[in-house]
CSV table of C-alpha atoms and ligand atoms in Angstrom, one decimal:
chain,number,residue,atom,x,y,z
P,1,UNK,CA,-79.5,53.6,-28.1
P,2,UNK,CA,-77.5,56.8,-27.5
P,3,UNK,CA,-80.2,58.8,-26.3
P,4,UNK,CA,-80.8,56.5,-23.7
P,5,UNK,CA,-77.3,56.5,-22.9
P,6,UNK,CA,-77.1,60.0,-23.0
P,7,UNK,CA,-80.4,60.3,-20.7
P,8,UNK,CA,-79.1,57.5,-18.0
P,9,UNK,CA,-76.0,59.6,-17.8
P,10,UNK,CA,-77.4,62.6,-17.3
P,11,UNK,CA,-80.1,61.7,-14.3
P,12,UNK,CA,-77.3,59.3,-12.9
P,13,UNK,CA,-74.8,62.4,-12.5
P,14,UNK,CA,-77.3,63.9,-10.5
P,15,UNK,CA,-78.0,61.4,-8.3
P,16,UNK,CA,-74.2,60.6,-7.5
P,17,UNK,CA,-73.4,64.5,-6.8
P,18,UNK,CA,-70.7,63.8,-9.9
P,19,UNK,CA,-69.0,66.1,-12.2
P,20,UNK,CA,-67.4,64.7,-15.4
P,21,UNK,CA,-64.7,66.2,-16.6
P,22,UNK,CA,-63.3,65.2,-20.3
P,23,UNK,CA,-60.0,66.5,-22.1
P,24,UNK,CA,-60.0,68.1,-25.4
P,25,UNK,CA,-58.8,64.3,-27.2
P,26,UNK,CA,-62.1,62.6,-25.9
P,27,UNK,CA,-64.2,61.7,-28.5
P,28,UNK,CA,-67.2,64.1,-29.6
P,29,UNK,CA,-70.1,62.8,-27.7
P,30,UNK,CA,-68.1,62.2,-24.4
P,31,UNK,CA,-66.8,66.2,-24.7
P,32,UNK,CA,-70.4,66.8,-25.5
P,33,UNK,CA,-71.9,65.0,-22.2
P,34,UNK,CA,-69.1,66.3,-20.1
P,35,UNK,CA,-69.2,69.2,-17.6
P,36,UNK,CA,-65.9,70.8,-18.6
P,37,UNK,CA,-63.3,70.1,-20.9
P,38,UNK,CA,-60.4,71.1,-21.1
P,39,UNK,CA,-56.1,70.7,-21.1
P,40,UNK,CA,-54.7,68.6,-18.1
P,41,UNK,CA,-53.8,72.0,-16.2
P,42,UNK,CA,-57.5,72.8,-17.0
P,43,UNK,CA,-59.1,69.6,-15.2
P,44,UNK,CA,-56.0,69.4,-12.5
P,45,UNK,CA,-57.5,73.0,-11.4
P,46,UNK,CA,-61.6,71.6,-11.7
P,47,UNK,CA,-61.1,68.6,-9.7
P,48,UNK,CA,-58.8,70.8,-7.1
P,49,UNK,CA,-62.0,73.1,-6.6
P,50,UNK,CA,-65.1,70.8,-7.2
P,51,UNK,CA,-67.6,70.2,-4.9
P,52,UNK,CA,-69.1,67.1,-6.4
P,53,UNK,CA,-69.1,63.9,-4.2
P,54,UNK,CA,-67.9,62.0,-7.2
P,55,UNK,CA,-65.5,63.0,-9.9
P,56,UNK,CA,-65.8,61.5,-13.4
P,57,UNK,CA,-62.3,61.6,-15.4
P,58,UNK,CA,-63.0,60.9,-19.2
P,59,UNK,CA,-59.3,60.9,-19.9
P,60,UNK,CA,-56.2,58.8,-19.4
P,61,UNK,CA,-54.9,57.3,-15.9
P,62,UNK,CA,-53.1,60.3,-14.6
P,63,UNK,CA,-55.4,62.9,-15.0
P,64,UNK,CA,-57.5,61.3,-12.7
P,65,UNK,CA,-54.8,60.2,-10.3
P,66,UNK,CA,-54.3,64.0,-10.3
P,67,UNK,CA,-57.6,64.8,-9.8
P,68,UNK,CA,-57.3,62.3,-6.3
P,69,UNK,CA,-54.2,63.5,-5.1
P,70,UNK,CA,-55.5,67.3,-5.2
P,71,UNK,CA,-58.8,66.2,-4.2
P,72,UNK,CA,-58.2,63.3,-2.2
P,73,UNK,CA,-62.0,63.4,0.0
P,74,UNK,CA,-63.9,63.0,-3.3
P,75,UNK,CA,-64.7,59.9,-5.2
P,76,UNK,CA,-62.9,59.5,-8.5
P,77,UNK,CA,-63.6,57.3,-10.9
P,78,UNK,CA,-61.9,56.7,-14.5
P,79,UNK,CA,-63.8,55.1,-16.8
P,80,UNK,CA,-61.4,52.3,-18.6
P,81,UNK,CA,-59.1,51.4,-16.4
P,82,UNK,CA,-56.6,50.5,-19.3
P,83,UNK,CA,-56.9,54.1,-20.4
P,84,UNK,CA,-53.1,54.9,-19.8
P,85,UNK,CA,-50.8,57.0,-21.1
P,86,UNK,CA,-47.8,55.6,-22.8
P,87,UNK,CA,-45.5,58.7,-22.3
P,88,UNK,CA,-46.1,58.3,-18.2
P,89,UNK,CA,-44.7,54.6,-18.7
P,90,UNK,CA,-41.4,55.6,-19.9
P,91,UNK,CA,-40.1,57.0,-16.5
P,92,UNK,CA,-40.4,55.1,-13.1
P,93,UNK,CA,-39.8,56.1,-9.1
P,94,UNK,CA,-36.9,53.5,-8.9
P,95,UNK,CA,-35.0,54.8,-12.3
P,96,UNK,CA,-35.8,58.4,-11.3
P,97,UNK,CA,-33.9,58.0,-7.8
P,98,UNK,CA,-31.1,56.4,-9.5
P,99,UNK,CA,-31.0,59.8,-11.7
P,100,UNK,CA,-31.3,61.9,-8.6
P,101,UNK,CA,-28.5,60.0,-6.9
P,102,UNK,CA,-26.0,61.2,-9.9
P,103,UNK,CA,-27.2,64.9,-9.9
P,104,UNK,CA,-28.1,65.6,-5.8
P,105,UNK,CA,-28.4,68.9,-6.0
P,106,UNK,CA,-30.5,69.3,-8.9
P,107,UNK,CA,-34.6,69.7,-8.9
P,108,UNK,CA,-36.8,67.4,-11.0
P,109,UNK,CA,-39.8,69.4,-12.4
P,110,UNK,CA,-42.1,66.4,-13.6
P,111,UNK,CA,-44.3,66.6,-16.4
P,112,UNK,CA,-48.4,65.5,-15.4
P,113,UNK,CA,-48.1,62.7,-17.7
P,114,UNK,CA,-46.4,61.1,-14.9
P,115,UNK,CA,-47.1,58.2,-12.2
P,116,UNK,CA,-48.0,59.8,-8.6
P,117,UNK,CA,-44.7,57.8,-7.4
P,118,UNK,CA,-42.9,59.9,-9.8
P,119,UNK,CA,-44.8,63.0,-8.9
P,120,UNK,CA,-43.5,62.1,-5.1
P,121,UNK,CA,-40.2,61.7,-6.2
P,122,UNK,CA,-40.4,65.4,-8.2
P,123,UNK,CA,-39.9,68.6,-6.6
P,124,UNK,CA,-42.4,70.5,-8.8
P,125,UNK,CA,-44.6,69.5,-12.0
P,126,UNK,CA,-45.8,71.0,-14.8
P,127,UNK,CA,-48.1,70.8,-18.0
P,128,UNK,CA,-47.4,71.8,-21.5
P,129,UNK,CA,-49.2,74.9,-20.6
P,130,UNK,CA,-47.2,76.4,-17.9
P,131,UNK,CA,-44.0,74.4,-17.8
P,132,UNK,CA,-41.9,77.4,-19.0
P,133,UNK,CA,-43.4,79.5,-16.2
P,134,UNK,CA,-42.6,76.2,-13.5
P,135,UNK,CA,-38.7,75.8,-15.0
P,136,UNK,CA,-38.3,79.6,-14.7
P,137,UNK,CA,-39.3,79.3,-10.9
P,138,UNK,CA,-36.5,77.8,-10.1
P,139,UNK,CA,-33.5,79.9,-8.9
P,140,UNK,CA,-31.1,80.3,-11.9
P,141,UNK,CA,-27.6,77.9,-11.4
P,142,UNK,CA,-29.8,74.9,-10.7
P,143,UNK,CA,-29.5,72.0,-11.8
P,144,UNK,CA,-32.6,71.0,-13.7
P,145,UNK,CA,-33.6,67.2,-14.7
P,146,UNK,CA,-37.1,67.0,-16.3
P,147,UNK,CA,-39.1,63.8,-16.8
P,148,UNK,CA,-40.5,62.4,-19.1
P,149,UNK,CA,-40.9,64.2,-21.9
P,150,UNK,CA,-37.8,64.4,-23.7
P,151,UNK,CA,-39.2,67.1,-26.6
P,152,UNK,CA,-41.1,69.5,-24.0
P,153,UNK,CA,-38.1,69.0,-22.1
P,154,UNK,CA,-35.9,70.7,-25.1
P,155,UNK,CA,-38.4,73.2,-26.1
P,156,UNK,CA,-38.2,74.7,-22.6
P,157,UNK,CA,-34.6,74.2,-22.4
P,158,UNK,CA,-34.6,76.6,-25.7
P,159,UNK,CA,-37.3,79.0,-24.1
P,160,UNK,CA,-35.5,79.7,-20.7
P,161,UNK,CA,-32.0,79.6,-21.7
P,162,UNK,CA,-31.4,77.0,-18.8
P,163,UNK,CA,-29.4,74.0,-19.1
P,164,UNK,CA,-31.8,71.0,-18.4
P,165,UNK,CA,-31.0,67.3,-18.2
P,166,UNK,CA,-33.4,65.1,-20.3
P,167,UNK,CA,-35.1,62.1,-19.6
P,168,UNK,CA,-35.6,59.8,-23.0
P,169,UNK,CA,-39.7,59.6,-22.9
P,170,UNK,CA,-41.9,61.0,-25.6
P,171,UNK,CA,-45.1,60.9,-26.7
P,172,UNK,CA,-45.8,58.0,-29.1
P,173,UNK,CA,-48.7,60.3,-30.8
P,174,UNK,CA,-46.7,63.3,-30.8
P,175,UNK,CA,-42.9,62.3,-31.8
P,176,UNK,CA,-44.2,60.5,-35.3
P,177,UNK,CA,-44.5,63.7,-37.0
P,178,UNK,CA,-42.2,64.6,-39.2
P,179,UNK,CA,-40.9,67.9,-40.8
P,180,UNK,CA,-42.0,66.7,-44.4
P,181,UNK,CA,-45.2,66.0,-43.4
P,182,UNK,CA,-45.7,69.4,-42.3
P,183,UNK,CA,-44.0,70.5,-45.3
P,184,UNK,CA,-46.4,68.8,-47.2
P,185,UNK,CA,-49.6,70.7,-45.8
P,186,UNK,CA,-48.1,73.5,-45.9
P,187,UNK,CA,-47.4,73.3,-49.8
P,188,UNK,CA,-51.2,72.1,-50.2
P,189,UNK,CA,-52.3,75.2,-47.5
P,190,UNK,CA,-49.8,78.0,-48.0
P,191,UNK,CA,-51.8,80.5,-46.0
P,192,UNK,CA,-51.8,78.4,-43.2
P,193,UNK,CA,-50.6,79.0,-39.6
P,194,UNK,CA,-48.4,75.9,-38.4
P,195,UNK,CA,-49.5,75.6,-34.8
P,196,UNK,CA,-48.3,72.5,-32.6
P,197,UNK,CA,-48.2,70.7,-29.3
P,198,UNK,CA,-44.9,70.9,-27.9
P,199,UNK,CA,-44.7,66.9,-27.3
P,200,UNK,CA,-43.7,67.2,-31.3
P,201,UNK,CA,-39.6,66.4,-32.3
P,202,UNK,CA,-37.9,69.7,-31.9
P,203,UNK,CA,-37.3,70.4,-35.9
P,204,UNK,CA,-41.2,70.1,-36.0
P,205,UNK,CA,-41.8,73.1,-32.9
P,206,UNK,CA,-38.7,75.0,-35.0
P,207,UNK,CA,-41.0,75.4,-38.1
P,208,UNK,CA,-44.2,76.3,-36.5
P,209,UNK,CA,-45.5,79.5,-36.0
P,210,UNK,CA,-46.6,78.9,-32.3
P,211,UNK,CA,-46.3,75.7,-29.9
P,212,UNK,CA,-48.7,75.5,-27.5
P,213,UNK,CA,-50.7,73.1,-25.1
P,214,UNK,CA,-54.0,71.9,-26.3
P,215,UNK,CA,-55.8,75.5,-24.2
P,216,UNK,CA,-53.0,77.3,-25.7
P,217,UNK,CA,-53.9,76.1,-29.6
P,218,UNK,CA,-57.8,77.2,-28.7
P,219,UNK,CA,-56.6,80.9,-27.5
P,220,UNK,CA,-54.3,81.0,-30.2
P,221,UNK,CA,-56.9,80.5,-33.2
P,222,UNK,CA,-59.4,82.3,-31.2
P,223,UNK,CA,-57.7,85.2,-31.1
P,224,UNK,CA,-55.7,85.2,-34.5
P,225,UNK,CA,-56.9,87.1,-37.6
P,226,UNK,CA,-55.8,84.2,-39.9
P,227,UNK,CA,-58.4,81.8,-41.1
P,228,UNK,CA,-56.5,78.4,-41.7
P,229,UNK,CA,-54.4,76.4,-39.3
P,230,UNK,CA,-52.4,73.9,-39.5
P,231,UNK,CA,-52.8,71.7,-36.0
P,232,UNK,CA,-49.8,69.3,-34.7
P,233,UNK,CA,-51.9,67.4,-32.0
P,234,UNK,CA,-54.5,64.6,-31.4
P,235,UNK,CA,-57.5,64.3,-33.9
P,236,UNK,CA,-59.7,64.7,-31.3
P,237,UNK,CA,-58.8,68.7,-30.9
P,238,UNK,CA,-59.8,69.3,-34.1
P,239,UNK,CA,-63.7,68.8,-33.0
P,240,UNK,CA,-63.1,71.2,-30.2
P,241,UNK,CA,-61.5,73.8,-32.3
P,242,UNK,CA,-64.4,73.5,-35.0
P,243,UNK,CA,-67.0,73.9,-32.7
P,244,UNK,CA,-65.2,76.6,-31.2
P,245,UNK,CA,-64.1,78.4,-34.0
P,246,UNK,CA,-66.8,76.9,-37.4
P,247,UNK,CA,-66.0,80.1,-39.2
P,248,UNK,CA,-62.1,79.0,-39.4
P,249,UNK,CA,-60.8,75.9,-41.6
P,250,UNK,CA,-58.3,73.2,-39.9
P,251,UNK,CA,-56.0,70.4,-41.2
P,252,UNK,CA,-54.3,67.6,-39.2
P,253,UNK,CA,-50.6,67.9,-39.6
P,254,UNK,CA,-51.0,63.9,-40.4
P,255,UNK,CA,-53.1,61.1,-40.8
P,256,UNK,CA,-53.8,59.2,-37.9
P,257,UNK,CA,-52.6,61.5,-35.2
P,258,UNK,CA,-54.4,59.4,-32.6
P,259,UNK,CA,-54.0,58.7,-29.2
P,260,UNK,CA,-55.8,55.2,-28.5
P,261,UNK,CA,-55.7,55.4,-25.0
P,262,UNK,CA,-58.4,58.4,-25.3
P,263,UNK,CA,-60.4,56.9,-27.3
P,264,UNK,CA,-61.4,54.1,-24.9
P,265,UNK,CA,-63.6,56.0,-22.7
P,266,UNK,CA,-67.0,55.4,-24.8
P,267,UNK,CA,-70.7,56.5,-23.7
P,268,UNK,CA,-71.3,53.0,-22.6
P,269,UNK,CA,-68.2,52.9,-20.2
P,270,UNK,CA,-68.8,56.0,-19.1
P,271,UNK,CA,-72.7,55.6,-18.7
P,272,UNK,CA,-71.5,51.6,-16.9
P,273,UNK,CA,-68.8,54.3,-14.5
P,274,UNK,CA,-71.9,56.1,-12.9
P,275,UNK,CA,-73.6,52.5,-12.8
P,276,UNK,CA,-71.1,50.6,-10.9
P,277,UNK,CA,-68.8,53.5,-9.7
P,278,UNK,CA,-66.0,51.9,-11.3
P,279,UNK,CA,-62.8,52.1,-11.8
P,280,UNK,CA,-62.1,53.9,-8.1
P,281,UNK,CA,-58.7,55.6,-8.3
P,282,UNK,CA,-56.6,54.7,-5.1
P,283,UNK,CA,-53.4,56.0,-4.2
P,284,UNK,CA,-51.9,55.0,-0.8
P,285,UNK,CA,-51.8,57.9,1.4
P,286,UNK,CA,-48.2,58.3,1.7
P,287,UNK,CA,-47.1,59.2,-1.8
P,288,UNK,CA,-51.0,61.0,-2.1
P,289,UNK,CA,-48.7,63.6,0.2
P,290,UNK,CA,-45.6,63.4,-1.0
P,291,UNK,CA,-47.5,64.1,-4.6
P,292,UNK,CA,-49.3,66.3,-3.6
P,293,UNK,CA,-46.6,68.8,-2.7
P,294,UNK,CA,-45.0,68.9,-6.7
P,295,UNK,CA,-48.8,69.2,-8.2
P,296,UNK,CA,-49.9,71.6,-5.4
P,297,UNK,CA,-46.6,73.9,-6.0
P,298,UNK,CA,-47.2,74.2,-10.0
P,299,UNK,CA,-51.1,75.1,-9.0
P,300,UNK,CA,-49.3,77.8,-6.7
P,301,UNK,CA,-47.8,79.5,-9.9
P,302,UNK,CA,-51.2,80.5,-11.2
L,1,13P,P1,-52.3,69.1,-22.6
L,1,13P,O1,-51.7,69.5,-21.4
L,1,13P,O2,-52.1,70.1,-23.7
L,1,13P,O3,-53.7,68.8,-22.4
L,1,13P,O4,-51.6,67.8,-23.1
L,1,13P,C1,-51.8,66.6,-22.5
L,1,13P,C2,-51.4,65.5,-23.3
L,1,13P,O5,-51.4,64.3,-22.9
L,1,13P,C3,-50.9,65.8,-24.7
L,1,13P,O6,-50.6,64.6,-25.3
L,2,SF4,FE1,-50.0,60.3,-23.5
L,2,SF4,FE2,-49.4,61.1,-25.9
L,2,SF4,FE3,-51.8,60.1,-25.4
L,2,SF4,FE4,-51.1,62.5,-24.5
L,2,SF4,S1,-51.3,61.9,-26.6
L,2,SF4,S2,-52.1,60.9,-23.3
L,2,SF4,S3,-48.9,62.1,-24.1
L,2,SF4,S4,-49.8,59.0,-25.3
């Protein structure tokens, strides 16, 4: 039953020392048992400055190799081990040096949806939250090349001005969405804001009226008068920003914007995590460090 799952989880927590941590596309009743929720820049910085013996990542493969490679004394366990992220599978270390060997002078900022071998390969990374602030660190004349994300890529290279060479990843959730589907809501909603993740195709981010990371979305109907949005991100968000916001109306951009991967971690895989302490997240020590340097740069910036 779930409220013995919900129980078990609870008391187990406590007797690990363990601190779950869920992001905004987990489904309702794992962001409702969680400790904090939040972007990836969000839970990069909790696991950095937990003190729990034992971090719990409801979320996809690198969020919680991120969490070990900031936080490398704790515990960290992910839930499914076949949550992964698709995006983060498009670039590896070996095709990334071959990249760097063309371009040797350039810097490689490296999107958190990312392997830790890439990260160790990267000189800085970055979410969708602060990657303009990361690519506008770097002195201007410099070669850029940014992985993976070929659309956040291009929206920053449009933001900064700075010539940027792209990598041919994307987000399989993200990139499916279409101009005329957003047409299309907006004929039904007229008074609605468009506001979308910057994963989307660029002539989707063109017609919006902001394009920000999943925190970015919450701040940004927080704060605005208007009383409809249209959101151009996972399903999962759109619990978060109800519960957030239940005085203000929200419509998916499309049907079955869903990211599978997140939906894997369940309350019995999570609940069977703080049983077992399974799936351990182990990164040899050697690219931990060299990792460590890109993530713990991009935490520098603030
Ligand atoms: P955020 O950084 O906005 O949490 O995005 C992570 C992600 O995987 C989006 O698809
Ligand atoms: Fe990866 Fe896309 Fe899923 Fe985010 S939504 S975790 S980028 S596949």
């Amino acid at each position: 039953m779930t409220s013995d799952l919900v129980k078990y989880i609870a008391a187990r927590k406590k007797e690990l020392n363990a601190v779950i941590l869920a992001h905004y596309y987990q489904l309702p009743e794992i962001q409702d048992n969680a400790d904090f929720v939040g972007d990836s820049l969000q839970l990069a910085r909790k696991a950095a400055e937990t003190d729990a013996e034992v971090i719990v990542c409801c979320g996809v493969h690198f969020m919680a190799e991120s969490a070990k490679i900031l936080n490398p004394s704790k515990t960290v366990l992910i839930p499914e081990v076949k949550a992964g992220c698709p995006m983060a599978d498009m670039v590896t270390a070996d095709k990334l040096r071959k990249m760097k060997e063309k371009h040797k002078d350039a810097r490689v900022v490296c999107y958190v949806n990312s392997s830790a071998e890439v990260k160790a390969e990267s000189d800085i990374c970055c979410t969708s939250s602060n990657a303009v602030q990361v690519v506008n660190s770097i002195p201007e004349g410099t070669e850029i090349i940014f992985v993976p994300d070929r659309n956040l890529g291009a929206y920053v290279a449009g933001q900064t001005g700075r010539k940027i060479i792209l990598w041919e990843g994307f987000c399989p959730v993200h990139d499916v969405v279409t101009s005329e589907e957003i047409e299309e809501q907006k004929k039904k909603h007229p008074e609605a804001k468009i506001v979308v993740h910057p994963e989307c195709p660029p002539e989707v981010t063109a017609m919006a009226d902001a394009v920000r990371s999943t925190a970015g979305i919450l701040k940004y109907v927080k704060e605005s008068k208007d009383r409809e949005f249209i959101i151009g991100t996972e399903e999962g968000f759109l619990y978060t920003l109800t519960k957030n916001c239940p005085d203000k109306t929200f419509y998916l951009a499309r049907n079955n914007f869903i990211c599978h991967d997140m939906k894997t971690i369940t309350l019995e895989n999570l609940a069977l995590a703080l049983e077992k302490r399974q799936y351990e997240v182990e990164i040899s020590e050697d690219i931990r460090k060299k990792a460590s340097h890109a993530l713990e740069r991009m935490i520098a910036l603030g």
